[in-house]
mmCIF file of C-alpha atoms in Angstrom:
data_model
loop_
_atom_site.group_PDB
_atom_site.id
_atom_site.type_symbol
_atom_site.label_atom_id
_atom_site.label_comp_id
_atom_site.label_asym_id
_atom_site.label_seq_id
_atom_site.Cartn_x
_atom_site.Cartn_y
_atom_site.Cartn_z
ATOM 1 C CA MET A 1009 -51.209 157.482 39.122
ATOM 2 C CA GLU A 1010 -52.906 158.390 42.402
ATOM 3 C CA LYS A 1011 -56.094 159.181 40.485
ATOM 4 C CA ALA A 1012 -55.963 155.823 38.669
ATOM 5 C CA ILE A 1013 -55.543 153.853 41.895
ATOM 6 C CA GLY A 1014 -58.381 155.812 43.483
ATOM 7 C CA GLU A 1015 -60.648 155.059 40.507
ATOM 8 C CA ILE A 1016 -59.850 151.348 40.680
ATOM 9 C CA LEU A 1017 -60.584 151.203 44.410
ATOM 10 C CA SER A 1018 -63.850 153.126 43.955
ATOM 11 C CA GLU A 1019 -64.886 150.657 41.246
ATOM 12 C CA TRP A 1020 -64.052 147.786 43.601
ATOM 13 C CA PHE A 1021 -66.422 149.147 46.264
ATOM 14 C CA ALA A 1022 -69.323 149.121 43.765
ATOM 15 C CA LYS A 1023 -68.428 145.943 41.892
ATOM 16 C CA ASP A 1024 -70.654 142.855 41.949
ATOM 17 C CA LEU A 1025 -68.492 139.817 42.630
ATOM 18 C CA PRO A 1026 -68.833 137.020 40.058
ATOM 19 C CA GLU A 1027 -70.596 133.737 40.684
ATOM 20 C CA LEU A 1028 -67.965 131.099 41.355
ATOM 21 C CA VAL A 1029 -67.531 127.362 41.612
ATOM 22 C CA GLU A 1030 -66.298 126.925 45.170
ATOM 23 C CA ARG A 1031 -62.749 125.590 45.074
ATOM 24 C CA GLU A 1032 -61.683 122.975 47.598
ATOM 25 C CA MET A 1033 -58.642 124.913 48.704
ATOM 26 C CA ASP A 1034 -57.632 126.617 51.903
ATOM 27 C CA VAL A 1035 -56.209 130.128 51.492
ATOM 28 C CA PRO A 1036 -55.003 130.998 55.013
ATOM 29 C CA ILE A 1037 -54.745 134.735 54.496
ATOM 30 C CA GLU A 1038 -55.465 135.413 58.178
ATOM 31 C CA GLY A 1039 -52.285 133.602 59.235
ATOM 32 C CA GLY A 1040 -50.043 136.643 58.956
ATOM 33 C CA GLN A 1041 -47.887 135.347 56.102
ATOM 34 C CA VAL A 1042 -48.196 136.432 52.477
ATOM 35 C CA VAL A 1043 -50.183 133.800 50.555
ATOM 36 C CA ALA A 1044 -48.753 133.274 47.066
ATOM 37 C CA LEU A 1045 -51.048 131.546 44.573
ATOM 38 C CA VAL A 1046 -49.029 129.856 41.840
ATOM 39 C CA GLY A 1047 -49.861 127.329 39.158
ATOM 40 C CA PRO A 1048 -50.590 126.914 35.459
ATOM 41 C CA ARG A 1049 -52.109 129.835 33.617
ATOM 42 C CA ARG A 1050 -55.904 129.820 33.268
ATOM 43 C CA ALA A 1051 -56.306 127.475 36.243
ATOM 44 C CA GLY A 1052 -58.412 129.933 38.251
ATOM 45 C CA LYS A 1053 -56.042 131.950 40.456
ATOM 46 C CA THR A 1054 -58.031 135.164 39.981
ATOM 47 C CA SER A 1055 -61.284 133.378 40.798
ATOM 48 C CA LEU A 1056 -59.696 132.070 43.975
ATOM 49 C CA LEU A 1057 -58.927 135.649 45.055
ATOM 50 C CA TYR A 1058 -62.595 136.498 44.521
ATOM 51 C CA GLN A 1059 -63.513 133.419 46.561
ATOM 52 C CA VAL A 1060 -61.373 134.740 49.433
ATOM 53 C CA ALA A 1061 -63.085 138.137 49.158
ATOM 54 C CA LYS A 1062 -66.565 136.596 49.236
ATOM 55 C CA ARG A 1063 -65.684 134.463 52.259
ATOM 56 C CA LEU A 1064 -64.355 137.456 54.182
ATOM 57 C CA LEU A 1065 -67.442 139.510 53.335
ATOM 58 C CA ARG A 1066 -69.637 136.695 54.673
ATOM 59 C CA GLU A 1067 -67.546 136.669 57.855
ATOM 60 C CA GLY A 1068 -68.174 140.325 58.630
ATOM 61 C CA TYR A 1069 -65.678 142.304 56.580
ATOM 62 C CA ASN A 1070 -66.999 145.188 54.519
ATOM 63 C CA ARG A 1071 -65.730 146.431 51.178
ATOM 64 C CA ARG A 1072 -63.527 149.072 52.783
ATOM 65 C CA ASN A 1073 -61.681 146.437 54.824
ATOM 66 C CA LEU A 1074 -60.358 144.693 51.721
ATOM 67 C CA ALA A 1075 -59.504 145.339 48.100
ATOM 68 C CA TYR A 1076 -58.875 143.329 44.954
ATOM 69 C CA ILE A 1077 -56.437 145.044 42.574
ATOM 70 C CA ASP A 1078 -55.644 143.723 39.097
ATOM 71 C CA PHE A 1079 -52.242 145.004 38.035
ATOM 72 C CA GLU A 1080 -53.014 144.112 34.416
ATOM 73 C CA ASP A 1081 -55.400 147.087 34.393
ATOM 74 C CA VAL A 1082 -54.142 149.393 31.635
ATOM 75 C CA ARG A 1083 -54.393 152.362 33.993
ATOM 76 C CA LEU A 1084 -51.619 150.818 36.102
ATOM 77 C CA GLY A 1085 -49.362 150.079 33.146
ATOM 78 C CA SER A 1086 -46.680 152.560 34.193
ATOM 79 C CA LEU A 1087 -46.770 151.630 37.881
ATOM 80 C CA GLY A 1088 -43.258 151.073 39.201
ATOM 81 C CA SER A 1089 -41.180 150.940 42.345
ATOM 82 C CA SER A 1090 -41.149 154.752 42.589
ATOM 83 C CA HIS A 1091 -44.938 154.781 43.011
ATOM 84 C CA PHE A 1092 -45.041 152.849 46.278
ATOM 85 C CA SER A 1093 -45.712 155.959 48.373
ATOM 86 C CA VAL A 1094 -48.567 156.929 46.051
ATOM 87 C CA PHE A 1095 -50.010 153.412 46.292
ATOM 88 C CA LEU A 1096 -49.719 153.405 50.085
ATOM 89 C CA LYS A 1097 -51.373 156.830 50.346
ATOM 90 C CA SER A 1098 -54.250 155.703 48.118
ATOM 91 C CA ILE A 1099 -55.041 152.515 50.022
ATOM 92 C CA SER A 1100 -54.728 154.379 53.335
ATOM 93 C CA GLU A 1101 -57.189 156.976 52.052
ATOM 94 C CA HIS A 1102 -59.758 154.535 50.658
ATOM 95 C CA LEU A 1103 -59.463 151.512 52.957
ATOM 96 C CA GLU A 1104 -59.945 151.123 56.682
ATOM 97 C CA GLU A 1105 -58.938 148.506 59.229
ATOM 98 C CA LYS A 1106 -61.521 145.939 60.237
ATOM 99 C CA GLU A 1107 -62.968 146.895 63.583
ATOM 100 C CA GLY A 1108 -61.639 144.719 66.371
ATOM 101 C CA GLU A 1109 -58.859 143.186 64.277
ATOM 102 C CA GLY A 1110 -56.944 146.150 62.923
ATOM 103 C CA LYS A 1111 -56.314 144.475 59.580
ATOM 104 C CA ILE A 1112 -56.723 145.398 55.915
ATOM 105 C CA VAL A 1113 -56.800 142.637 53.289
ATOM 106 C CA LEU A 1114 -55.033 143.195 49.955
ATOM 107 C CA LEU A 1115 -55.676 140.768 47.087
ATOM 108 C CA LEU A 1116 -53.020 141.622 44.501
ATOM 109 C CA ASP A 1117 -53.516 139.972 41.107
ATOM 110 C CA GLU A 1118 -50.665 139.732 38.555
ATOM 111 C CA ILE A 1119 -48.371 141.549 40.977
ATOM 112 C CA GLN A 1120 -45.282 140.644 38.932
ATOM 113 C CA ARG A 1121 -46.175 143.438 36.494
ATOM 114 C CA VAL A 1122 -44.992 145.981 39.062
ATOM 115 C CA GLU A 1123 -41.277 146.640 38.885
ATOM 116 C CA GLY A 1124 -39.860 145.893 42.323
ATOM 117 C CA TRP A 1125 -43.055 144.123 43.440
ATOM 118 C CA GLU A 1126 -41.145 142.021 45.974
ATOM 119 C CA SER A 1127 -40.034 145.134 47.889
ATOM 120 C CA TRP A 1128 -43.627 146.390 47.870
ATOM 121 C CA VAL A 1129 -44.964 143.162 49.335
ATOM 122 C CA ARG A 1130 -42.192 142.821 51.919
ATOM 123 C CA THR A 1131 -42.721 146.414 53.076
ATOM 124 C CA LEU A 1132 -46.503 146.041 53.314
ATOM 125 C CA HIS A 1133 -46.071 142.786 55.216
ATOM 126 C CA ASN A 1134 -43.604 144.376 57.641
ATOM 127 C CA PHE A 1135 -46.158 147.050 58.579
ATOM 128 C CA GLY A 1136 -48.097 144.267 60.315
ATOM 129 C CA LYS A 1137 -51.544 145.647 59.458
ATOM 130 C CA TYR A 1138 -52.024 144.014 56.052
ATOM 131 C CA TRP A 1139 -53.075 140.481 55.198
ATOM 132 C CA ILE A 1140 -51.878 139.874 51.652
ATOM 133 C CA ALA A 1141 -52.500 137.343 48.888
ATOM 134 C CA VAL A 1142 -50.709 137.616 45.544
ATOM 135 C CA THR A 1143 -50.914 135.890 42.188
ATOM 136 C CA GLY A 1144 -48.605 136.086 39.228
ATOM 137 C CA SER A 1145 -48.126 134.752 35.742
ATOM 138 C CA SER A 1146 -46.388 131.378 35.638
ATOM 139 C CA SER A 1147 -44.003 132.901 33.076
ATOM 140 C CA ARG A 1148 -42.744 135.382 35.656
ATOM 141 C CA LEU A 1149 -43.538 134.018 39.103
ATOM 142 C CA SER A 1150 -42.658 130.489 40.195
ATOM 143 C CA THR A 1151 -42.550 128.897 43.635
ATOM 144 C CA ALA A 1152 -38.747 129.058 43.623
ATOM 145 C CA GLU A 1153 -38.737 132.725 42.599
ATOM 146 C CA ILE A 1154 -41.274 133.647 45.274
ATOM 147 C CA ALA A 1155 -39.197 131.825 47.891
ATOM 148 C CA THR A 1156 -36.172 133.884 46.858
ATOM 149 C CA GLN A 1157 -37.993 137.213 46.713
ATOM 150 C CA LEU A 1158 -40.141 136.968 49.850
ATOM 151 C CA ARG A 1159 -37.527 135.203 52.009
ATOM 152 C CA GLY A 1160 -39.657 133.102 54.300
ATOM 153 C CA ARG A 1161 -42.556 135.542 54.578
ATOM 154 C CA TYR A 1162 -44.955 133.545 52.434
ATOM 155 C CA ILE A 1163 -47.125 130.440 52.221
ATOM 156 C CA PRO A 1164 -47.380 128.944 48.706
ATOM 157 C CA ARG A 1165 -50.618 127.504 47.379
ATOM 158 C CA LEU A 1166 -50.593 125.573 44.120
ATOM 159 C CA VAL A 1167 -53.756 126.288 42.114
ATOM 160 C CA LEU A 1168 -54.566 123.517 39.645
ATOM 161 C CA PRO A 1169 -57.494 123.144 37.233
ATOM 162 C CA PHE A 1170 -60.773 121.785 38.604
ATOM 163 C CA SER A 1171 -60.706 118.451 40.379
ATOM 164 C CA PHE A 1172 -63.436 116.025 39.306
ATOM 165 C CA ARG A 1173 -65.498 116.961 42.368
ATOM 166 C CA GLU A 1174 -65.228 120.659 41.470
ATOM 167 C CA PHE A 1175 -66.047 119.798 37.849
ATOM 168 C CA LEU A 1176 -69.221 118.041 39.008
ATOM 169 C CA ARG A 1177 -70.151 121.096 41.042
ATOM 170 C CA LEU A 1178 -69.702 123.261 37.936
ATOM 171 C CA LYS A 1179 -72.083 120.960 36.058
ATOM 172 C CA GLY A 1180 -74.693 121.246 38.806
ATOM 173 C CA GLU A 1181 -74.289 117.700 40.107
ATOM 174 C CA ARG A 1182 -74.288 116.676 43.744
ATOM 175 C CA THR A 1183 -70.974 115.388 45.047
ATOM 176 C CA ASP A 1184 -72.211 113.364 48.014
ATOM 177 C CA PRO A 1185 -72.642 109.546 47.881
ATOM 178 C CA THR A 1186 -76.361 109.847 47.104
ATOM 179 C CA ALA A 1187 -75.429 111.179 43.650
ATOM 180 C CA ILE A 1188 -74.815 107.595 42.512
ATOM 181 C CA SER A 1189 -77.626 105.967 44.475
ATOM 182 C CA THR A 1190 -79.822 105.576 41.373
ATOM 183 C CA PRO A 1191 -79.104 104.188 37.885
ATOM 184 C CA GLU A 1192 -79.789 107.621 36.387
ATOM 185 C CA GLY A 1193 -77.374 109.269 38.803
ATOM 186 C CA ARG A 1194 -74.644 106.738 38.080
ATOM 187 C CA GLY A 1195 -75.169 107.225 34.362
ATOM 188 C CA ARG A 1196 -74.819 111.011 34.612
ATOM 189 C CA ILE A 1197 -71.671 110.747 36.737
ATOM 190 C CA LEU A 1198 -70.071 108.268 34.317
ATOM 191 C CA ARG A 1199 -70.903 110.505 31.358
ATOM 192 C CA LEU A 1200 -69.345 113.501 33.101
ATOM 193 C CA LEU A 1201 -66.317 111.424 34.106
ATOM 194 C CA ARG A 1202 -65.703 110.588 30.443
ATOM 195 C CA GLU A 1203 -66.004 114.282 29.582
ATOM 196 C CA TYR A 1204 -63.584 115.226 32.364
ATOM 197 C CA LEU A 1205 -61.012 112.617 31.331
ATOM 198 C CA ARG A 1206 -61.228 113.786 27.714
ATOM 199 C CA TRP A 1207 -61.220 117.565 28.171
ATOM 200 C CA GLY A 1208 -59.893 118.092 31.689
ATOM 201 C CA GLY A 1209 -60.665 120.708 34.289
ATOM 202 C CA PHE A 1210 -59.343 124.041 33.045
ATOM 203 C CA PRO A 1211 -62.303 126.276 33.984
ATOM 204 C CA ASP A 1212 -62.858 127.940 30.603
ATOM 205 C CA VAL A 1213 -62.494 124.607 28.796
ATOM 206 C CA ALA A 1214 -64.974 122.944 31.154
ATOM 207 C CA LYS A 1215 -67.466 125.766 30.549
ATOM 208 C CA ALA A 1216 -66.964 125.936 26.773
ATOM 209 C CA ALA A 1217 -69.742 124.685 24.513
ATOM 210 C CA GLY A 1218 -68.726 122.226 21.821
ATOM 211 C CA GLU A 1219 -65.704 120.014 21.331
ATOM 212 C CA ASP A 1220 -64.135 122.271 18.697
ATOM 213 C CA ARG A 1221 -64.034 125.194 21.118
ATOM 214 C CA LYS A 1222 -62.627 123.030 23.916
ATOM 215 C CA ALA A 1223 -59.887 121.690 21.625
ATOM 216 C CA GLU A 1224 -59.059 125.205 20.433
ATOM 217 C CA LEU A 1225 -58.658 126.495 23.996
ATOM 218 C CA LEU A 1226 -56.381 123.609 24.961
ATOM 219 C CA ARG A 1227 -54.171 124.194 21.918
ATOM 220 C CA VAL A 1228 -53.939 127.889 22.808
ATOM 221 C CA TYR A 1229 -52.958 126.993 26.387
ATOM 222 C CA ARG A 1230 -50.300 124.572 25.140
ATOM 223 C CA ASP A 1231 -48.804 127.111 22.737
ATOM 224 C CA THR A 1232 -48.876 129.919 25.302
ATOM 225 C CA ILE A 1233 -47.165 127.766 27.910
ATOM 226 C CA PHE A 1234 -44.574 126.697 25.346
ATOM 227 C CA TYR A 1235 -43.668 130.143 24.033
ATOM 228 C CA ARG A 1236 -44.225 132.407 27.035
ATOM 229 C CA ASP A 1237 -43.610 130.149 30.030
ATOM 230 C CA VAL A 1238 -40.764 128.119 28.554
ATOM 231 C CA VAL A 1239 -39.133 129.752 25.508
ATOM 232 C CA ASP A 1240 -39.351 133.372 26.690
ATOM 233 C CA ARG A 1241 -38.884 132.757 30.386
ATOM 234 C CA PHE A 1242 -35.828 130.509 30.022
ATOM 235 C CA ARG A 1243 -34.501 132.290 26.918
ATOM 236 C CA VAL A 1244 -34.308 129.145 24.829
ATOM 237 C CA ARG A 1245 -32.566 129.847 21.534
ATOM 238 C CA ASP A 1246 -32.915 126.459 19.829
ATOM 239 C CA VAL A 1247 -36.710 126.525 19.627
ATOM 240 C CA SER A 1248 -36.957 123.777 16.991
ATOM 241 C CA SER A 1249 -35.141 121.290 19.251
ATOM 242 C CA LEU A 1250 -37.348 122.293 22.159
ATOM 243 C CA GLU A 1251 -40.423 121.696 19.977
ATOM 244 C CA ALA A 1252 -39.131 118.229 19.114
ATOM 245 C CA PHE A 1253 -38.520 117.535 22.789
ATOM 246 C CA SER A 1254 -42.051 118.740 23.589
ATOM 247 C CA ARG A 1255 -43.483 116.257 21.083
ATOM 248 C CA MET A 1256 -41.458 113.469 22.714
ATOM 249 C CA LEU A 1257 -42.923 114.425 26.078
ATOM 250 C CA GLY A 1258 -46.429 114.530 24.634
ATOM 251 C CA GLU A 1259 -46.058 111.032 23.232
ATOM 252 C CA SER A 1260 -44.769 109.779 26.609
ATOM 253 C CA LEU A 1261 -47.467 111.165 28.906
ATOM 254 C CA GLY A 1262 -48.342 108.535 31.479
ATOM 255 C CA LYS A 1263 -45.213 106.553 30.637
ATOM 256 C CA ALA A 1264 -41.577 106.404 31.677
ATOM 257 C CA PHE A 1265 -39.515 109.043 29.902
ATOM 258 C CA SER A 1266 -35.821 108.361 29.392
ATOM 259 C CA ILE A 1267 -33.441 111.272 28.887
ATOM 260 C CA SER A 1268 -30.904 108.803 27.466
ATOM 261 C CA LYS A 1269 -33.363 107.622 24.814
ATOM 262 C CA ALA A 1270 -34.270 111.202 23.991
ATOM 263 C CA GLU A 1271 -30.578 112.026 23.531
ATOM 264 C CA LYS A 1272 -30.180 109.038 21.193
ATOM 265 C CA SER A 1273 -33.224 110.137 19.185
ATOM 266 C CA PHE A 1274 -31.718 113.576 18.684
ATOM 267 C CA ARG A 1275 -28.367 112.063 17.765
ATOM 268 C CA SER A 1276 -29.960 109.750 15.184
ATOM 269 C CA ALA A 1277 -31.562 112.846 13.630
ATOM 270 C CA GLY A 1278 -28.157 114.507 13.413
ATOM 271 C CA ILE A 1279 -28.795 116.905 16.298
ATOM 272 C CA LYS A 1280 -26.303 117.086 19.135
ATOM 273 C CA LYS A 1281 -28.012 117.654 22.480
ATOM 274 C CA SER A 1282 -26.400 116.672 25.758
ATOM 275 C CA LYS A 1283 -28.302 114.803 28.445
ATOM 276 C CA ARG A 1284 -27.774 117.801 30.690
ATOM 277 C CA THR A 1285 -29.496 120.111 28.195
ATOM 278 C CA LEU A 1286 -32.405 117.704 27.776
ATOM 279 C CA SER A 1287 -32.737 117.384 31.551
ATOM 280 C CA GLU A 1288 -32.938 121.177 31.686
ATOM 281 C CA TYR A 1289 -35.657 121.124 29.022
ATOM 282 C CA LEU A 1290 -37.652 118.723 31.190
ATOM 283 C CA ARG A 1291 -37.199 121.003 34.199
ATOM 284 C CA TYR A 1292 -38.464 123.961 32.159
ATOM 285 C CA PHE A 1293 -41.744 122.186 31.394
ATOM 286 C CA GLU A 1294 -42.154 121.215 35.045
ATOM 287 C CA SER A 1295 -41.498 124.800 36.161
ATOM 288 C CA ALA A 1296 -44.129 126.003 33.686
ATOM 289 C CA PHE A 1297 -46.705 123.672 35.301
ATOM 290 C CA PHE A 1298 -47.204 121.803 32.030
ATOM 291 C CA LEU A 1299 -46.405 118.425 33.545
ATOM 292 C CA PHE A 1300 -44.969 116.740 36.603
ATOM 293 C CA THR A 1301 -42.665 113.762 37.004
ATOM 294 C CA VAL A 1302 -42.751 110.777 39.335
ATOM 295 C CA GLU A 1303 -39.667 108.795 40.310
ATOM 296 C CA LYS A 1304 -39.630 105.021 40.340
ATOM 297 C CA MET A 1305 -40.124 103.732 43.857
ATOM 298 C CA GLY A 1306 -36.939 102.619 45.586
ATOM 299 C CA ASN A 1307 -35.057 102.775 48.863
ATOM 300 C CA LYS A 1308 -31.941 104.588 47.649
ATOM 301 C CA ALA A 1309 -32.041 108.136 46.317
ATOM 302 C CA ARG A 1310 -29.228 107.495 43.832
ATOM 303 C CA GLU A 1311 -31.005 104.499 42.335
ATOM 304 C CA ARG A 1312 -34.240 106.466 42.005
ATOM 305 C CA ALA A 1313 -32.424 109.357 40.347
ATOM 306 C CA LEU A 1314 -30.866 107.080 37.721
ATOM 307 C CA GLN A 1315 -34.157 105.483 36.689
ATOM 308 C CA PRO A 1316 -36.401 107.066 34.022
ATOM 309 C CA LYS A 1317 -39.204 109.130 35.508
ATOM 310 C CA LYS A 1318 -42.827 108.886 34.503
ATOM 311 C CA VAL A 1319 -44.303 112.090 33.117
ATOM 312 C CA TYR A 1320 -47.898 113.133 33.690
ATOM 313 C CA PRO A 1321 -49.786 116.188 32.409
ATOM 314 C CA ILE A 1322 -50.953 118.787 34.894
ATOM 315 C CA ASP A 1323 -54.499 118.280 33.562
ATOM 316 C CA PRO A 1324 -56.215 115.367 31.747
ATOM 317 C CA GLY A 1325 -57.134 117.626 28.824
ATOM 318 C CA ILE A 1326 -53.478 117.886 27.804
ATOM 319 C CA TYR A 1327 -53.546 114.199 26.839
ATOM 320 C CA GLY A 1328 -56.030 114.989 24.097
ATOM 321 C CA ILE A 1329 -53.743 117.538 22.437
ATOM 322 C CA TYR A 1330 -51.266 114.792 21.580
ATOM 323 C CA THR A 1331 -53.636 111.917 20.767
#
């Protein structure tokens, strides 16, 4: 295992960092707390780690002051809690503290694959010499789970698909007011706005050529979120009822969604599902970053809680899957 970690770090020192669309997000890794990047899968969490690395290199860090480690690397497949000493020895051997600051930056991607990862991160943080950012699969690492595991030592950052401004930057368009100062500029922006509203801002979807490929990617994302981030993560046994509930949600995107009406729909189909179970189903989809809910405005919390919530997709492209 020590050899594998050493190889990965040596490859990092020689690796060319990818060209990126600059995300409009602050990742305050220098603040002393662990930064945890969470959000829907394929939204660009790994790219954001590379963005942090590129920023630090511009600010005077060198490659031996920081490291990006992908724990999905097959060579680290057997890495577990018993290997912490080996990991610590390897990074101490290959990395060095930034002169004048005494810090080493660790960018740990898909950290949840390491058994006992939370103890690793807490221990590294307690040493005081490491600035740490972590990402994890939404099927294994949620904001609530990170809060439990890291116990106040972290700052969460929700990574969503591209905003429209970031989407324009990907397409090579200016994002300042002069971009719409001419009829041609306004026409291009309106055309790209229609594309964004139809296909959304998931990076690979936005980059994909052709509508068939974009639609295919979105369907894959939907199915992966459903089976891995909801069914597997929450150990749902009645998958057919969950699928029916998912279709109800899809047909209600942008509208008020009533748990009571959903319960009646199941009952009319001869399926007994309590309102509590259906409320849990809704929470599962929110936890998986598939959608979010908005309460009806009101002065009293009880009144707001009793009213149907509106449901919105995490990305505009999800609308198209159901229409």
